[in-house]
PDB file of C-alpha atoms in Angstrom:
ATOM      1  CA  MET A 990      10.846  17.829 138.434  1.00 48.00           C
ATOM      2  CA  LYS A 991       9.326  19.168 134.747  1.00 48.00           C
ATOM      3  CA  LYS A 992       8.109  16.243 133.056  1.00 49.00           C
ATOM      4  CA  LEU A 993      10.999  15.707 129.627  1.00 47.00           C
ATOM      5  CA  PRO A 994       8.405  15.534 126.058  1.00 51.00           C
ATOM      6  CA  LEU A 995       8.457  12.234 125.060  1.00 46.00           C
ATOM      7  CA  SER A 996      11.732  13.585 121.868  1.00 48.00           C
ATOM      8  CA  LEU A 997      13.524  14.171 124.258  1.00 44.00           C
ATOM      9  CA  ALA A 998      12.893  11.323 126.819  1.00 46.00           C
ATOM     10  CA  ALA A 999      13.455   8.611 123.735  1.00 47.00           C
ATOM     11  CA  SER A1000      17.141  10.467 123.188  1.00 47.00           C
ATOM     12  CA  SER A1001      17.598  10.673 126.192  1.00 48.00           C
ATOM     13  CA  ILE A1002      18.106   7.134 126.727  1.00 45.00           C
ATOM     14  CA  PHE A1003      19.375   7.023 123.452  1.00 44.00           C
ATOM     15  CA  LEU A1004      23.289   8.452 124.812  1.00 44.00           C
ATOM     16  CA  SER A1005      23.169   6.435 127.110  1.00 50.00           C
ATOM     17  CA  MET A1006      23.454   3.966 125.271  1.00 49.00           C
ATOM     18  CA  LEU A1007      26.233   4.987 123.178  1.00 45.00           C
ATOM     19  CA  PHE A1008      28.021   6.292 126.520  1.00 45.00           C
ATOM     20  CA  THR A1009      27.888   2.449 128.229  1.00 48.00           C
ATOM     21  CA  PRO A1010      30.535   0.895 128.936  1.00 49.00           C
ATOM     22  CA  ALA A1011      31.525  -2.124 126.672  1.00 45.00           C
ATOM     23  CA  HIS A1012      32.509  -4.220 130.136  1.00 45.00           C
ATOM     24  CA  GLU A1013      28.690  -3.501 130.786  1.00 44.00           C
ATOM     25  CA  THR A1014      27.552  -5.316 128.121  1.00 46.00           C
ATOM     26  CA  VAL A1015      29.142  -8.408 128.160  1.00 41.00           C
ATOM     27  CA  GLN A1016      28.378  -8.256 131.773  1.00 46.00           C
ATOM     28  CA  ALA A1017      24.514  -8.170 130.470  1.00 44.00           C
ATOM     29  CA  LYS A1018      24.907 -11.055 127.578  1.00 44.00           C
ATOM     30  CA  GLU A1019      27.057 -13.308 130.975  1.00 46.00           C
ATOM     31  CA  MET A1020      23.419 -13.116 132.827  1.00 45.00           C
ATOM     32  CA  ASP A1021      20.655 -13.585 130.149  1.00 47.00           C
ATOM     33  CA  ASN A1022      22.901 -16.698 129.181  1.00 44.00           C
ATOM     34  CA  LYS A1023      23.583 -18.203 132.600  1.00 41.00           C
ATOM     35  CA  ALA A1024      19.757 -17.399 133.421  1.00 40.00           C
ATOM     36  CA  ASN A1025      19.119 -19.908 130.549  1.00 40.00           C
ATOM     37  CA  SER A1026      21.469 -22.597 131.597  1.00 36.00           C
ATOM     38  CA  SER A1027      19.870 -25.794 129.110  1.00 34.00           C
ATOM     39  CA  THR A1028      20.136 -23.614 126.001  1.00 33.00           C
ATOM     40  CA  TYR A1029      23.586 -21.972 127.137  1.00 31.00           C
ATOM     41  CA  MET A1030      24.819 -26.398 127.322  1.00 37.00           C
ATOM     42  CA  VAL A1031      23.488 -27.583 124.145  1.00 37.00           C
ATOM     43  CA  ALA A1032      25.043 -24.928 122.524  1.00 38.00           C
ATOM     44  CA  LEU A1033      28.673 -26.387 123.573  1.00 38.00           C
ATOM     45  CA  LYS A1034      28.026 -29.399 122.600  1.00 41.00           C
ATOM     46  CA  LYS A1035      26.429 -28.585 118.397  1.00 46.00           C
ATOM     47  CA  PRO A1036      29.336 -30.117 116.150  1.00 53.00           C
ATOM     48  CA  HIS A1037      32.233 -27.914 114.592  1.00 52.00           C
ATOM     49  CA  THR A1038      31.308 -26.579 111.637  1.00 54.00           C
ATOM     50  CA  LYS A1039      32.979 -26.419 108.339  1.00 55.00           C
ATOM     51  CA  GLY A1040      32.329 -24.146 105.064  1.00 58.00           C
ATOM     52  CA  GLY A1041      29.160 -23.857 106.932  1.00 59.00           C
ATOM     53  CA  ARG A1042      27.708 -27.369 106.495  1.00 60.00           C
ATOM     54  CA  LYS A1043      28.176 -29.948 110.753  1.00 57.00           C
ATOM     55  CA  GLU A1044      30.445 -31.886 110.363  1.00 56.00           C
ATOM     56  CA  VAL A1045      28.497 -36.073 112.501  1.00 56.00           C
ATOM     57  CA  GLU A1046      31.023 -39.083 112.457  1.00 58.00           C
ATOM     58  CA  VAL A1047      28.973 -41.195 111.542  1.00 53.00           C
ATOM     59  CA  LYS A1048      30.669 -45.189 113.438  1.00 55.00           C
ATOM     60  CA  LYS A1049      30.175 -47.756 110.972  1.00 55.00           C
ATOM     61  CA  VAL A1050      28.603 -50.971 113.172  1.00 61.00           C
ATOM     62  CA  GLU A1051      29.458 -54.478 111.673  1.00 69.00           C
ATOM     63  CA  THR A1052      27.689 -57.262 111.593  1.00 75.00           C
ATOM     64  CA  LYS A1053      29.396 -60.005 112.836  1.00 84.00           C
ATOM     65  CA  ILE A1054      27.844 -63.449 111.709  1.00 92.00           C
ATOM     66  CA  GLU A1055      29.130 -66.671 113.340  1.00 92.00           C
ATOM     67  CA  SER A1056      25.665 -69.539 112.937  1.00 95.00           C
ATOM     68  CA  ALA A1057      23.671 -70.723 110.449  1.00 96.00           C
ATOM     69  CA  ASN A1058      20.747 -68.647 112.769  1.00 96.00           C
ATOM     70  CA  GLN A1059      21.696 -65.189 112.314  1.00 97.00           C
ATOM     71  CA  LEU A1060      22.730 -65.023 107.711  1.00 97.00           C
ATOM     72  CA  SER A1061      19.525 -66.918 108.660  1.00 97.00           C
ATOM     73  CA  SER A1062      18.766 -63.487 110.281  1.00 97.00           C
ATOM     74  CA  TYR A1063      20.559 -61.467 108.490  1.00 98.00           C
ATOM     75  CA  LEU A1064      19.650 -62.242 104.503  1.00 98.00           C
ATOM     76  CA  LYS A1065      15.878 -61.160 105.711  1.00 97.00           C
ATOM     77  CA  GLU A1066      16.057 -58.330 107.327  1.00 97.00           C
ATOM     78  CA  ASN A1067      18.580 -57.274 104.789  1.00 98.00           C
ATOM     79  CA  TYR A1068      17.736 -58.926 101.403  1.00 98.00           C
ATOM     80  CA  PRO A1069      14.101 -59.625 101.583  1.00 98.00           C
ATOM     81  CA  GLU A1070      12.652 -58.154  98.590  1.00 98.00           C
ATOM     82  CA  LEU A1071      13.020 -57.341  94.582  1.00 98.00           C
ATOM     83  CA  LYS A1072      11.121 -54.946  92.603  1.00 97.00           C
ATOM     84  CA  THR A1073      11.984 -55.764  89.429  1.00 96.00           C
ATOM     85  CA  ASP A1074      10.016 -54.229  86.143  1.00 92.00           C
ATOM     86  CA  ILE A1075       7.371 -57.025  85.931  1.00 97.00           C
ATOM     87  CA  VAL A1076       7.178 -58.866  89.292  1.00 97.00           C
ATOM     88  CA  THR A1077       8.223 -58.082  92.255  1.00 98.00           C
ATOM     89  CA  VAL A1078      10.849 -61.819  93.895  1.00 98.00           C
ATOM     90  CA  LYS A1079       9.995 -62.502  97.786  1.00 98.00           C
ATOM     91  CA  PHE A1080      12.929 -64.335  99.383  1.00 98.00           C
ATOM     92  CA  ASP A1081      12.382 -66.355 101.590  1.00 97.00           C
ATOM     93  CA  TYR A1082      15.799 -67.735 103.777  1.00 98.00           C
ATOM     94  CA  THR A1083      16.737 -70.863 104.762  1.00 97.00           C
ATOM     95  CA  VAL A1084      20.491 -71.461 105.912  1.00 98.00           C
ATOM     96  CA  SER A1085      21.854 -74.787 107.152  1.00 97.00           C
ATOM     97  CA  GLU A1086      25.350 -75.621 108.209  1.00 98.00           C
ATOM     98  CA  ASN A1087      27.477 -78.591 107.088  1.00 97.00           C
ATOM     99  CA  ASP A1088      29.828 -80.857 108.537  1.00 97.00           C
ATOM    100  CA  ASP A1089      29.896 -83.813 107.065  1.00 97.00           C
ATOM    101  CA  ILE A1090      33.748 -85.026 105.289  1.00 97.00           C
ATOM    102  CA  GLY A1091      31.477 -85.833 101.820  1.00 97.00           C
ATOM    103  CA  THR A1092      29.855 -81.930 101.415  1.00 97.00           C
ATOM    104  CA  PRO A1093      31.810 -79.282  99.895  1.00 97.00           C
ATOM    105  CA  TYR A1094      30.456 -76.674 101.820  1.00 98.00           C
ATOM    106  CA  ASP A1095      30.214 -75.370 105.318  1.00 98.00           C
ATOM    107  CA  TYR A1096      26.957 -73.112 104.924  1.00 98.00           C
ATOM    108  CA  PHE A1097      23.356 -74.149 102.147  1.00 98.00           C
ATOM    109  CA  ILE A1098      21.332 -70.151 101.574  1.00 98.00           C
ATOM    110  CA  ASN A1099      18.101 -72.270 100.017  1.00 97.00           C
ATOM    111  CA  TYR A1100      16.389 -68.412  98.985  1.00 95.00           C
ATOM    112  CA  ASP A1101      12.841 -70.117  98.409  1.00 95.00           C
ATOM    113  CA  LEU A1102      11.443 -67.300  95.626  1.00 96.00           C
ATOM    114  CA  SER A1103       8.010 -65.934  95.503  1.00 96.00           C
ATOM    115  CA  LEU A1104       6.517 -64.159  93.007  1.00 96.00           C
ATOM    116  CA  SER A1105       3.585 -60.669  92.670  1.00 96.00           C
ATOM    117  CA  PRO A1106       1.532 -60.792  91.040  1.00 95.00           C
ATOM    118  CA  TYR A1107       1.672 -65.037  91.264  1.00 95.00           C
ATOM    119  CA  SER A1108       3.838 -67.222  88.844  1.00 94.00           C
ATOM    120  CA  LEU A1109       5.029 -70.902  89.721  1.00 91.00           C
ATOM    121  CA  ASN A1110       7.812 -69.662  89.401  1.00 93.00           C
ATOM    122  CA  PHE A1111      10.737 -66.483  87.531  1.00 96.00           C
ATOM    123  CA  GLU A1112      11.007 -68.098  84.092  1.00 94.00           C
ATOM    124  CA  SER A1113       6.863 -68.381  84.295  1.00 95.00           C
ATOM    125  CA  ALA A1114       6.667 -64.930  84.269  1.00 96.00           C
ATOM    126  CA  MET A1115       9.055 -64.401  82.221  1.00 97.00           C
ATOM    127  CA  ASN A1116       7.753 -66.143  79.140  1.00 96.00           C
ATOM    128  CA  SER A1117       3.936 -65.249  80.427  1.00 96.00           C
ATOM    129  CA  HIS A1118       5.662 -61.536  79.234  1.00 97.00           C
ATOM    130  CA  LEU A1119       7.300 -62.255  76.458  1.00 97.00           C
ATOM    131  CA  ARG A1120       3.664 -63.577  75.339  1.00 96.00           C
ATOM    132  CA  SER A1121       1.569 -60.551  76.508  1.00 95.00           C
ATOM    133  CA  ILE A1122      -0.054 -58.333  74.004  1.00 95.00           C
ATOM    134  CA  LYS A1123      -0.063 -55.946  76.269  1.00 94.00           C
ATOM    135  CA  HIS A1124       3.684 -55.645  75.522  1.00 94.00           C
ATOM    136  CA  GLN A1125       4.377 -57.315  72.613  1.00 92.00           C
ATOM    137  CA  ASP A1126       6.565 -53.842  71.169  1.00 94.00           C
ATOM    138  CA  THR A1127       8.888 -54.373  74.525  1.00 96.00           C
ATOM    139  CA  ALA A1128       8.464 -58.071  75.916  1.00 96.00           C
ATOM    140  CA  LYS A1129      12.312 -58.647  75.036  1.00 96.00           C
ATOM    141  CA  GLU A1130      13.638 -55.473  76.204  1.00 97.00           C
ATOM    142  CA  ASP A1131      10.913 -55.745  79.736  1.00 97.00           C
ATOM    143  CA  VAL A1132      12.577 -59.491  80.486  1.00 97.00           C
ATOM    144  CA  ALA A1133      16.617 -58.775  79.479  1.00 97.00           C
ATOM    145  CA  LYS A1134      16.334 -56.223  81.965  1.00 97.00           C
ATOM    146  CA  ALA A1135      13.936 -58.617  85.096  1.00 97.00           C
ATOM    147  CA  ARG A1136      17.029 -61.050  84.536  1.00 97.00           C
ATOM    148  CA  LYS A1137      19.458 -58.718  84.739  1.00 97.00           C
ATOM    149  CA  GLN A1138      18.093 -57.477  87.570  1.00 98.00           C
ATOM    150  CA  LEU A1139      17.276 -60.934  90.119  1.00 98.00           C
ATOM    151  CA  ASN A1140      21.463 -61.835  89.179  1.00 97.00           C
ATOM    152  CA  ASP A1141      22.618 -58.337  90.105  1.00 98.00           C
ATOM    153  CA  PHE A1142      21.017 -58.645  93.600  1.00 98.00           C
ATOM    154  CA  ILE A1143      21.504 -62.288  93.866  1.00 98.00           C
ATOM    155  CA  GLU A1144      24.932 -61.278  92.692  1.00 98.00           C
ATOM    156  CA  ARG A1145      24.988 -58.757  96.178  1.00 98.00           C
ATOM    157  CA  MET A1146      24.167 -60.271  98.551  1.00 98.00           C
ATOM    158  CA  ALA A1147      26.366 -63.521  97.753  1.00 98.00           C
ATOM    159  CA  LYS A1148      29.126 -61.020  97.935  1.00 98.00           C
ATOM    160  CA  ASP A1149      27.805 -59.225 101.145  1.00 98.00           C
ATOM    161  CA  VAL A1150      27.693 -62.788 102.682  1.00 98.00           C
ATOM    162  CA  ILE A1151      31.149 -63.681 101.566  1.00 98.00           C
ATOM    163  CA  GLU A1152      32.935 -60.536 102.708  1.00 97.00           C
ATOM    164  CA  LYS A1153      31.528 -61.413 105.983  1.00 97.00           C
ATOM    165  CA  LEU A1154      31.926 -64.994 105.763  1.00 97.00           C
ATOM    166  CA  PRO A1155      35.789 -65.065 103.642  1.00 95.00           C
ATOM    167  CA  ASN A1156      36.824 -68.580 106.125  1.00 96.00           C
ATOM    168  CA  LYS A1157      34.026 -70.532 105.089  1.00 98.00           C
ATOM    169  CA  LYS A1158      32.628 -72.688 101.795  1.00 98.00           C
ATOM    170  CA  LEU A1159      28.820 -71.092 101.132  1.00 98.00           C
ATOM    171  CA  LEU A1160      27.154 -72.286  98.496  1.00 98.00           C
ATOM    172  CA  GLY A1161      23.768 -70.012  97.681  1.00 98.00           C
ATOM    173  CA  GLN A1162      20.859 -72.071  95.729  1.00 97.00           C
ATOM    174  CA  ASN A1163      16.986 -71.601  94.906  1.00 96.00           C
ATOM    175  CA  TYR A1164      16.280 -75.013  95.771  1.00 93.00           C
ATOM    176  CA  LYS A1165      13.222 -76.610  95.626  1.00 89.00           C
ATOM    177  CA  GLY A1166      12.390 -80.395  96.575  1.00 86.00           C
ATOM    178  CA  TRP A1167       8.808 -82.192  97.102  1.00 83.00           C
ATOM    179  CA  TYR A1168       7.945 -86.531  96.797  1.00 85.00           C
ATOM    180  CA  ARG A1169       6.032 -86.569  93.985  1.00 85.00           C
ATOM    181  CA  TYR A1170       4.167 -90.365  95.772  1.00 88.00           C
ATOM    182  CA  GLU A1171       4.056 -87.316  99.490  1.00 85.00           C
ATOM    183  CA  TYR A1172       1.362 -90.423 100.907  1.00 89.00           C
ATOM    184  CA  ILE A1173       3.833 -92.097 100.444  1.00 90.00           C
ATOM    185  CA  GLN A1174       7.331 -90.576 100.314  1.00 84.00           C
ATOM    186  CA  GLU A1175       8.319 -91.715  97.122  1.00 88.00           C
ATOM    187  CA  ASP A1176       9.719 -90.528  93.945  1.00 87.00           C
ATOM    188  CA  TRP A1177      11.785 -87.654  95.046  1.00 82.00           C
ATOM    189  CA  GLN A1178      11.706 -84.684  92.514  1.00 87.00           C
ATOM    190  CA  THR A1179      14.439 -81.247  92.795  1.00 88.00           C
ATOM    191  CA  ARG A1180      14.023 -78.162  91.154  1.00 92.00           C
ATOM    192  CA  ARG A1181      17.801 -76.317  91.474  1.00 95.00           C
ATOM    193  CA  TYR A1182      18.046 -72.552  90.299  1.00 95.00           C
ATOM    194  CA  TYR A1183      20.063 -69.359  90.328  1.00 97.00           C
ATOM    195  CA  SER A1184      22.839 -71.437  92.459  1.00 97.00           C
ATOM    196  CA  TRP A1185      26.341 -69.593  93.317  1.00 98.00           C
ATOM    197  CA  THR A1186      29.047 -70.666  95.319  1.00 98.00           C
ATOM    198  CA  ASN A1187      32.719 -69.478  96.717  1.00 98.00           C
ATOM    199  CA  TYR A1188      34.018 -72.465  96.411  1.00 98.00           C
ATOM    200  CA  GLU A1189      36.256 -74.498  93.157  1.00 97.00           C
ATOM    201  CA  PRO A1190      36.704 -78.024  93.103  1.00 98.00           C
ATOM    202  CA  ILE A1191      41.611 -77.949  92.861  1.00 98.00           C
ATOM    203  CA  SER A1192      41.853 -79.830  90.599  1.00 96.00           C
ATOM    204  CA  MET A1193      39.873 -81.727  87.838  1.00 96.00           C
ATOM    205  CA  ASN A1194      40.667 -84.298  85.315  1.00 97.00           C
ATOM    206  CA  HIS A1195      36.665 -83.013  83.586  1.00 97.00           C
ATOM    207  CA  VAL A1196      35.930 -79.048  82.126  1.00 95.00           C
ATOM    208  CA  TRP A1197      32.522 -77.511  82.480  1.00 95.00           C
ATOM    209  CA  VAL A1198      31.308 -75.567  79.612  1.00 91.00           C
ATOM    210  CA  ASP A1199      28.461 -73.633  79.237  1.00 92.00           C
ATOM    211  CA  ARG A1200      25.723 -75.377  77.069  1.00 92.00           C
ATOM    212  CA  PRO A1201      25.024 -71.664  74.511  1.00 91.00           C
ATOM    213  CA  GLU A1202      21.600 -70.619  73.499  1.00 90.00           C
ATOM    214  CA  ASP A1203      21.100 -71.979  70.279  1.00 93.00           C
ATOM    215  CA  TYR A1204      21.818 -75.784  71.873  1.00 94.00           C
ATOM    216  CA  TYR A1205      18.331 -77.362  72.406  1.00 92.00           C
ATOM    217  CA  LYS A1206      17.749 -75.876  68.582  1.00 93.00           C
ATOM    218  CA  VAL A1207      20.584 -77.240  67.091  1.00 94.00           C
ATOM    219  CA  MET A1208      20.522 -80.719  68.732  1.00 93.00           C
ATOM    220  CA  MET A1209      17.262 -80.851  66.615  1.00 93.00           C
ATOM    221  CA  LEU A1210      18.478 -80.451  63.229  1.00 93.00           C
ATOM    222  CA  HIS A1211      20.014 -83.678  61.419  1.00 93.00           C
ATOM    223  CA  PRO A1212      22.608 -86.061  63.262  1.00 92.00           C
ATOM    224  CA  SER A1213      25.242 -85.175  61.040  1.00 93.00           C
ATOM    225  CA  ASN A1214      25.580 -81.214  61.553  1.00 94.00           C
ATOM    226  CA  PRO A1215      28.779 -79.951  62.370  1.00 94.00           C
ATOM    227  CA  LEU A1216      27.331 -78.206  65.311  1.00 95.00           C
ATOM    228  CA  VAL A1217      25.799 -81.595  66.427  1.00 95.00           C
ATOM    229  CA  VAL A1218      28.987 -82.986  66.875  1.00 96.00           C
ATOM    230  CA  GLN A1219      30.307 -80.836  68.428  1.00 95.00           C
ATOM    231  CA  TYR A1220      27.815 -80.425  70.641  1.00 95.00           C
ATOM    232  CA  ASP A1221      27.119 -83.360  71.361  1.00 95.00           C
ATOM    233  CA  ARG A1222      30.728 -83.937  72.428  1.00 95.00           C
ATOM    234  CA  GLU A1223      30.726 -80.449  74.609  1.00 95.00           C
ATOM    235  CA  GLU A1224      27.660 -81.860  76.312  1.00 95.00           C
ATOM    236  CA  ARG A1225      29.677 -85.804  77.532  1.00 96.00           C
ATOM    237  CA  GLU A1226      32.397 -83.613  78.469  1.00 96.00           C
ATOM    238  CA  ARG A1227      29.186 -81.853  80.169  1.00 95.00           C
ATOM    239  CA  PHE A1228      28.328 -85.112  82.122  1.00 96.00           C
ATOM    240  CA  ASN A1229      31.125 -86.747  83.008  1.00 97.00           C
ATOM    241  CA  TYR A1230      31.945 -83.014  85.036  1.00 97.00           C
ATOM    242  CA  GLU A1231      30.039 -83.269  86.671  1.00 95.00           C
ATOM    243  CA  ILE A1232      30.067 -87.082  87.757  1.00 96.00           C
ATOM    244  CA  GLU A1233      33.322 -86.193  89.040  1.00 97.00           C
ATOM    245  CA  TYR A1234      32.644 -83.169  90.875  1.00 97.00           C
ATOM    246  CA  ASN A1235      29.825 -85.549  92.905  1.00 95.00           C
ATOM    247  CA  ARG A1236      32.448 -87.787  94.276  1.00 97.00           C
ATOM    248  CA  LEU A1237      34.835 -84.828  95.229  1.00 98.00           C
ATOM    249  CA  LYS A1238      34.884 -83.767  98.351  1.00 98.00           C
ATOM    250  CA  TYR A1239      35.305 -80.954 101.206  1.00 98.00           C
ATOM    251  CA  ASN A1240      38.985 -80.609 101.217  1.00 98.00           C
ATOM    252  CA  ASP A1241      38.874 -81.333  97.620  1.00 98.00           C
ATOM    253  CA  PHE A1242      37.855 -77.869  97.795  1.00 98.00           C
ATOM    254  CA  LYS A1243      39.293 -74.570  97.588  1.00 98.00           C
ATOM    255  CA  ILE A1244      38.002 -71.006  98.380  1.00 98.00           C
ATOM    256  CA  THR A1245      37.659 -68.361  95.745  1.00 97.00           C
ATOM    257  CA  ASP A1246      35.606 -65.785  94.352  1.00 97.00           C
ATOM    258  CA  PHE A1247      31.990 -65.333  94.225  1.00 98.00           C
ATOM    259  CA  GLY A1248      30.867 -67.679  90.821  1.00 97.00           C
ATOM    260  CA  TRP A1249      28.084 -68.864  89.349  1.00 97.00           C
ATOM    261  CA  ARG A1250      27.653 -72.984  88.540  1.00 96.00           C
ATOM    262  CA  LYS A1251      25.330 -73.886  86.004  1.00 94.00           C
ATOM    263  CA  PHE A1252      26.773 -76.727  86.447  1.00 94.00           C
ATOM    264  CA  LEU A1253      24.645 -76.950  89.647  1.00 95.00           C
ATOM    265  CA  ASP A1254      21.838 -75.644  87.763  1.00 94.00           C
ATOM    266  CA  GLY A1255      18.677 -78.351  87.333  1.00 89.00           C
ATOM    267  CA  SER A1256      16.286 -80.475  87.999  1.00 82.00           C
ATOM    268  CA  THR A1257      15.586 -84.494  89.436  1.00 74.00           C
ATOM    269  CA  PHE A1258      12.191 -85.915  88.160  1.00 61.00           C
TER     270      PHE A1258
END
């Protein structure tokens, strides 16, 4: 047989493809797919698409907290630190469960704060920033923002815990206690900051009024000054409230929403 020129051979192949039955082409594709069965199976498992975008089903995993240890682990994992614009605040949590009817809460959450760069406490770091020559133009705004960042972080953490333990009375504090004379364990000292609860007294004869920002400045004025008289009256009411509050027992409180409790803050020396 006489060999066809190359151009004529190519034309023959092209014509044979044109006249190949459609079902033979489909069979050829099916054989290719069967030859690579793993790829075929993966293709079946691909998620559906909608509008050119893959839809992935995300299942929310619920976290159950049923003990003080579980709550402590959850907090350490999810709320370990806060980076403000001035300092980084690391949170070390200790959670204790109460079973004393004379105490108002079910769980006490203590968050010990350590700062980087080091400072004795958060407010000391803020005061140092206010005195800084380098930041004197923006110091007040910087400190106001950092304080809000800390408060927002604690509030977000608190509301998360309250949501997971809706039937428990919770107290959260930055609490520190120590003996002034450690060797003989005498003269117990305490400091409490950023106190919050999800419970309030059912009934009280006295009310708490937060101290105004100028409280200490005003109280240094002449005793006959009207503001001094007013603030002194409010201070006596706060004092009576604290005494009454401290006498209440577990069943004297009702569960409420999150709330800052400034009357629980302070120091004892």
